[in-house]
CSV table of C-alpha atoms in Angstrom, one decimal:
chain,number,residue,atom,x,y,z
A,7,MET,CA,-3.3,-16.0,-10.6
A,8,THR,CA,-4.3,-18.4,-13.3
A,9,PRO,CA,-3.9,-22.2,-12.8
A,10,ARG,CA,-1.0,-22.0,-15.3
A,11,ALA,CA,0.9,-19.7,-12.9
A,12,LEU,CA,-0.3,-21.4,-9.8
A,13,SER,CA,1.2,-24.7,-11.0
A,14,ARG,CA,4.6,-23.1,-10.2
A,15,TYR,CA,3.8,-23.1,-6.5
A,16,VAL,CA,1.6,-26.2,-5.8
A,17,PRO,CA,3.9,-29.1,-4.8
A,18,THR,CA,3.6,-32.1,-7.2
A,19,ASP,CA,5.9,-34.4,-5.2
A,20,PRO,CA,3.8,-36.1,-2.5
A,21,LYS,CA,6.8,-36.1,-0.2
A,22,ARG,CA,6.8,-32.3,-0.1
A,23,VAL,CA,3.1,-32.0,0.8
A,24,PRO,CA,2.4,-31.6,4.6
A,25,GLN,CA,1.0,-34.7,6.1
A,26,GLU,CA,-2.3,-33.0,7.1
A,27,ALA,CA,-2.8,-31.8,3.5
A,28,ALA,CA,-1.8,-35.2,2.0
A,29,ALA,CA,-4.2,-37.0,4.3
A,30,ASN,CA,-7.0,-34.7,3.3
A,31,ALA,CA,-8.3,-36.1,-0.1
A,32,GLY,CA,-8.8,-33.4,-2.7
A,33,SER,CA,-6.8,-30.8,-0.6
A,34,PRO,CA,-4.7,-29.5,-3.6
A,35,SER,CA,-7.8,-28.5,-5.6
A,36,ARG,CA,-9.3,-26.9,-2.5
A,37,THR,CA,-6.1,-25.1,-1.8
A,38,MET,CA,-6.0,-23.8,-5.4
A,39,ASP,CA,-9.6,-22.6,-5.2
A,40,ALA,CA,-8.9,-20.8,-1.9
A,41,PHE,CA,-5.7,-19.4,-3.3
A,42,GLU,CA,-7.4,-17.9,-6.4
A,43,ARG,CA,-10.3,-16.5,-4.5
A,44,ILE,CA,-8.2,-14.9,-1.7
A,45,ARG,CA,-5.8,-13.6,-4.3
A,46,ALA,CA,-8.5,-12.0,-6.3
A,47,ASP,CA,-9.9,-10.3,-3.2
A,48,ILE,CA,-6.4,-8.9,-2.4
A,49,MET,CA,-5.8,-7.8,-6.0
A,50,GLN,CA,-9.2,-6.1,-6.3
A,51,GLY,CA,-8.8,-4.4,-2.9
A,52,ARG,CA,-11.6,-6.2,-1.2
A,53,LEU,CA,-9.0,-7.3,1.4
A,54,HIS,CA,-7.3,-4.1,2.5
A,55,PRO,CA,-3.5,-3.7,2.8
A,56,GLY,CA,-2.3,-4.5,6.3
A,57,ALA,CA,-5.6,-6.2,7.3
A,58,ARG,CA,-5.3,-9.0,9.8
A,59,MET,CA,-6.5,-12.3,8.2
A,60,LYS,CA,-8.4,-14.0,11.0
A,61,ILE,CA,-8.4,-17.7,10.2
A,62,GLU,CA,-11.8,-18.7,11.6
A,63,GLU,CA,-13.5,-15.8,9.8
A,64,MET,CA,-11.8,-16.7,6.6
A,65,ARG,CA,-12.7,-20.3,6.9
A,66,ALA,CA,-16.4,-19.3,7.2
A,67,HIS,CA,-16.2,-16.7,4.4
A,68,TYR,CA,-14.4,-18.9,1.9
A,69,LYS,CA,-16.0,-22.1,3.1
A,70,VAL,CA,-12.7,-23.9,3.2
A,71,GLY,CA,-11.0,-26.2,5.7
A,72,LEU,CA,-8.1,-25.2,7.9
A,73,SER,CA,-5.4,-27.1,6.1
A,74,PRO,CA,-6.3,-25.9,2.5
A,75,LEU,CA,-6.6,-22.3,3.9
A,76,ARG,CA,-3.2,-22.3,5.5
A,77,GLU,CA,-1.7,-23.8,2.4
A,78,ALA,CA,-3.3,-21.1,0.3
A,79,LEU,CA,-2.0,-18.3,2.6
A,80,SER,CA,1.5,-19.8,2.6
A,81,LEU,CA,1.4,-19.8,-1.2
A,82,LEU,CA,0.3,-16.1,-1.2
A,83,THR,CA,3.3,-15.2,1.0
A,84,SER,CA,5.6,-16.3,-1.9
A,85,GLU,CA,3.9,-13.7,-4.0
A,86,HIS,CA,4.3,-11.1,-1.3
A,87,LEU,CA,0.6,-10.6,-1.2
A,88,VAL,CA,0.3,-12.0,2.3
A,89,GLU,CA,2.7,-11.7,5.3
A,90,ARG,CA,3.2,-13.8,8.4
A,91,ILE,CA,2.9,-11.7,11.5
A,92,ASP,CA,3.6,-14.3,14.2
A,93,GLN,CA,4.0,-18.0,14.4
A,94,ARG,CA,0.5,-18.8,13.2
A,95,GLY,CA,-1.0,-15.5,11.9
A,96,PHE,CA,-1.2,-13.7,8.6
A,97,ARG,CA,-2.1,-10.3,7.3
A,98,VAL,CA,-2.6,-8.8,3.8
A,99,ALA,CA,0.7,-7.3,2.7
A,100,PRO,CA,0.9,-3.6,3.4
A,101,ALA,CA,1.2,-1.1,0.6
A,102,SER,CA,3.2,2.1,0.5
A,103,LEU,CA,4.3,4.9,-1.8
A,104,ALA,CA,7.9,3.8,-1.1
A,105,GLU,CA,7.3,0.2,-2.1
A,106,PHE,CA,5.5,1.3,-5.3
A,107,THR,CA,8.3,3.6,-6.2
A,108,GLU,CA,10.8,0.7,-5.8
A,109,LEU,CA,8.4,-1.6,-7.7
A,110,LEU,CA,8.2,0.8,-10.6
A,111,GLN,CA,11.9,1.4,-10.8
A,112,THR,CA,12.6,-2.4,-10.7
A,113,ARG,CA,10.0,-3.1,-13.3
A,114,CYS,CA,11.6,-0.6,-15.7
A,115,TRP,CA,15.1,-2.0,-15.1
A,116,LEU,CA,14.0,-5.6,-15.8
A,117,GLU,CA,11.7,-5.0,-18.7
A,118,GLU,CA,14.3,-2.8,-20.4
A,119,ARG,CA,16.7,-5.7,-20.5
A,120,ALA,CA,13.9,-8.2,-21.5
A,121,LEU,CA,12.7,-5.9,-24.3
A,122,ARG,CA,16.2,-5.3,-25.7
A,123,GLU,CA,16.9,-9.1,-25.7
A,124,SER,CA,13.6,-9.8,-27.4
A,125,ILE,CA,14.2,-7.3,-30.1
A,126,ARG,CA,17.7,-8.8,-30.6
A,127,HIS,CA,16.5,-12.4,-30.8
A,128,GLY,CA,12.9,-12.3,-31.8
A,129,GLY,CA,12.1,-13.5,-35.3
A,130,ALA,CA,9.0,-13.4,-37.5
A,131,ALA,CA,6.9,-15.4,-35.0
A,132,TRP,CA,7.7,-12.9,-32.2
A,133,GLU,CA,6.8,-10.0,-34.5
A,134,GLU,CA,3.5,-11.7,-35.4
A,135,GLY,CA,2.8,-12.4,-31.7
A,136,VAL,CA,3.3,-8.7,-30.8
A,137,VAL,CA,1.1,-7.5,-33.6
A,138,ILE,CA,-1.7,-10.0,-32.7
A,139,ALA,CA,-1.5,-9.2,-29.0
A,140,HIS,CA,-1.6,-5.4,-29.7
A,141,HIS,CA,-4.6,-5.9,-32.0
A,142,ARG,CA,-6.6,-7.9,-29.5
A,143,LEU,CA,-5.9,-5.4,-26.7
A,144,HIS,CA,-7.2,-2.5,-28.6
A,145,ARG,CA,-10.4,-4.2,-29.6
A,146,LEU,CA,-11.4,-4.2,-26.0
A,147,LYS,CA,-12.9,-1.6,-23.7
A,148,ARG,CA,-10.9,-1.0,-20.6
A,149,ALA,CA,-13.7,-0.9,-18.0
A,150,ALA,CA,-16.3,-3.6,-17.6
A,151,GLY,CA,-19.6,-1.9,-18.4
A,152,THR,CA,-20.3,1.1,-16.2
A,153,ASP,CA,-18.5,-0.5,-13.2
A,154,HIS,CA,-15.2,1.3,-13.1
A,155,SER,CA,-14.3,-0.1,-9.7
A,156,VAL,CA,-13.1,-3.3,-11.3
A,157,VAL,CA,-10.9,-3.4,-14.4
A,158,ALA,CA,-12.4,-5.7,-17.0
A,159,THR,CA,-10.9,-9.2,-16.8
A,160,ALA,CA,-10.8,-9.5,-20.6
A,161,TRP,CA,-8.9,-6.2,-20.9
A,162,GLU,CA,-6.5,-7.0,-18.1
A,163,ASP,CA,-5.8,-10.4,-19.7
A,164,ALA,CA,-5.2,-8.8,-23.1
A,165,HIS,CA,-3.0,-6.1,-21.5
A,166,ARG,CA,-0.9,-8.6,-19.8
A,167,ALA,CA,-0.6,-10.7,-23.0
A,168,PHE,CA,0.5,-7.6,-24.9
A,169,HIS,CA,3.3,-6.6,-22.5
A,170,THR,CA,4.3,-10.3,-22.2
A,171,ALA,CA,4.5,-10.7,-26.0
A,172,LEU,CA,6.9,-7.7,-26.2
A,173,ILE,CA,9.5,-9.4,-23.9
A,174,SER,CA,8.7,-13.0,-24.7
A,175,ARG,CA,11.9,-13.7,-26.7
A,176,CYS,CA,14.3,-12.4,-24.0
A,177,GLY,CA,15.6,-15.9,-23.6
A,178,SER,CA,15.3,-16.1,-19.8
A,179,THR,CA,12.4,-17.9,-18.1
A,180,ILE,CA,13.6,-16.5,-14.8
A,181,LEU,CA,13.5,-12.9,-16.1
A,182,LEU,CA,10.0,-13.5,-17.5
A,183,ARG,CA,8.9,-14.9,-14.1
A,184,PHE,CA,10.1,-11.8,-12.3
A,185,CYS,CA,8.4,-9.5,-14.9
A,186,ASP,CA,5.2,-11.5,-14.5
A,187,GLN,CA,5.3,-11.1,-10.7
A,188,LEU,CA,6.0,-7.3,-10.9
A,189,TYR,CA,3.1,-7.0,-13.3
A,190,ASP,CA,0.8,-8.5,-10.7
A,191,MET,CA,2.2,-6.2,-8.0
A,192,ASN,CA,1.5,-3.2,-10.3
A,193,VAL,CA,-2.1,-4.3,-10.9
A,194,ARG,CA,-2.6,-4.5,-7.1
A,195,TYR,CA,-1.3,-0.9,-6.7
A,196,ARG,CA,-3.6,0.3,-9.5
A,197,GLN,CA,-6.6,-1.2,-7.6
A,198,ILE,CA,-5.4,0.3,-4.3
A,199,ALA,CA,-5.0,3.7,-5.9
A,200,GLY,CA,-8.4,3.4,-7.4
A,201,ILE,CA,-7.3,4.8,-10.8
A,202,TYR,CA,-9.1,3.3,-13.8
A,203,ALA,CA,-8.6,6.1,-16.3
A,204,TYR,CA,-5.8,8.5,-17.1
A,205,PRO,CA,-6.9,12.0,-18.3
A,206,ARG,CA,-4.9,13.7,-20.9
A,207,ARG,CA,-3.3,10.4,-22.0
A,208,ASN,CA,-3.8,8.3,-25.1
A,209,ILE,CA,-2.9,4.8,-24.0
A,210,GLU,CA,-3.6,3.4,-27.5
A,211,THR,CA,-1.0,5.8,-29.0
A,212,GLU,CA,1.6,4.9,-26.4
A,213,HIS,CA,1.2,1.2,-27.1
A,214,ARG,CA,1.2,1.7,-30.8
A,215,GLU,CA,4.5,3.7,-30.6
A,216,ILE,CA,6.1,1.0,-28.5
A,217,VAL,CA,5.1,-1.7,-31.1
A,218,LYS,CA,6.3,0.5,-34.0
A,219,ALA,CA,9.8,0.9,-32.5
A,220,ALA,CA,10.1,-2.7,-31.5
A,221,LEU,CA,9.2,-4.0,-34.9
A,222,ALA,CA,11.6,-1.5,-36.5
A,223,ARG,CA,14.3,-3.1,-34.2
A,224,ASP,CA,15.0,0.2,-32.7
A,225,ALA,CA,15.8,-1.0,-29.2
A,226,ASP,CA,16.7,2.4,-27.7
A,227,ALA,CA,13.5,4.0,-28.9
A,228,ALA,CA,11.3,1.0,-27.9
A,229,VAL,CA,12.8,0.9,-24.4
A,230,ALA,CA,12.5,4.7,-24.0
A,231,LYS,CA,8.8,4.6,-25.0
A,232,LEU,CA,8.1,1.6,-22.7
A,233,VAL,CA,9.7,3.2,-19.7
A,234,THR,CA,7.9,6.5,-20.4
A,235,HIS,CA,4.6,4.5,-20.6
A,236,TYR,CA,5.2,3.0,-17.2
A,237,GLU,CA,6.4,6.2,-15.6
A,238,LYS,CA,3.3,8.1,-16.8
A,239,THR,CA,1.1,5.5,-15.1
A,240,GLY,CA,3.4,5.6,-12.1
A,241,ALA,CA,2.9,9.3,-11.8
A,242,TYR,CA,-0.8,9.0,-11.5
A,243,LEU,CA,-0.5,6.2,-8.9
A,244,LYS,CA,2.1,8.0,-6.8
A,245,LYS,CA,-0.2,11.0,-6.6
A,246,ALA,CA,-3.1,8.9,-5.4
A,247,LEU,CA,-0.9,7.0,-2.9
A,248,ALA,CA,0.7,10.1,-1.4
């Protein structure tokens, strides 16, 4: 998660910060650093679904104190990337075909509403934002060099920006927050499934058709193409997860 997104979770009111963390000078920045590093390892599959997170081993690996580490893990539970398994323990959130199926369905439901509202309310600035985000995305290569085990950061950022631009004028910050969280969960499942290419698909064409329908203010067509786009990706992931 970027510092922009993390700012939603890190307490800014000193009264809300645990005493141990407040007494530890610089703890918020160390918490953020640990949060981002652990989150990246979960998202990229380096920390496996369901794995027990042993505190002492993690302190040594991430070179972080106990208080910032526990704060980071607590923040990660709010993103459903980490689970508490007893009073003091944590584990990486499990992954399952059933959860992914629910995730996909929910994402389609929410983004259908968000896209319809954006098409209804978006003006010239929204159209320009969609066009620019689409152009930036398709100037990039999907995979970083020859290492297909990690999706290129630049591509992933541009891909997120494109899908966010489409729904950005829905008028609900809460809806956008949920869509953002579901996007992250979907990225994690893509990494777990180990799928970085989709044979017999033309992703660029799919994106272009979504944009064309959205700019034409054809909400039914735009939504249908967006949902089909997600379901096609979902079919590949379901097969890998089965």
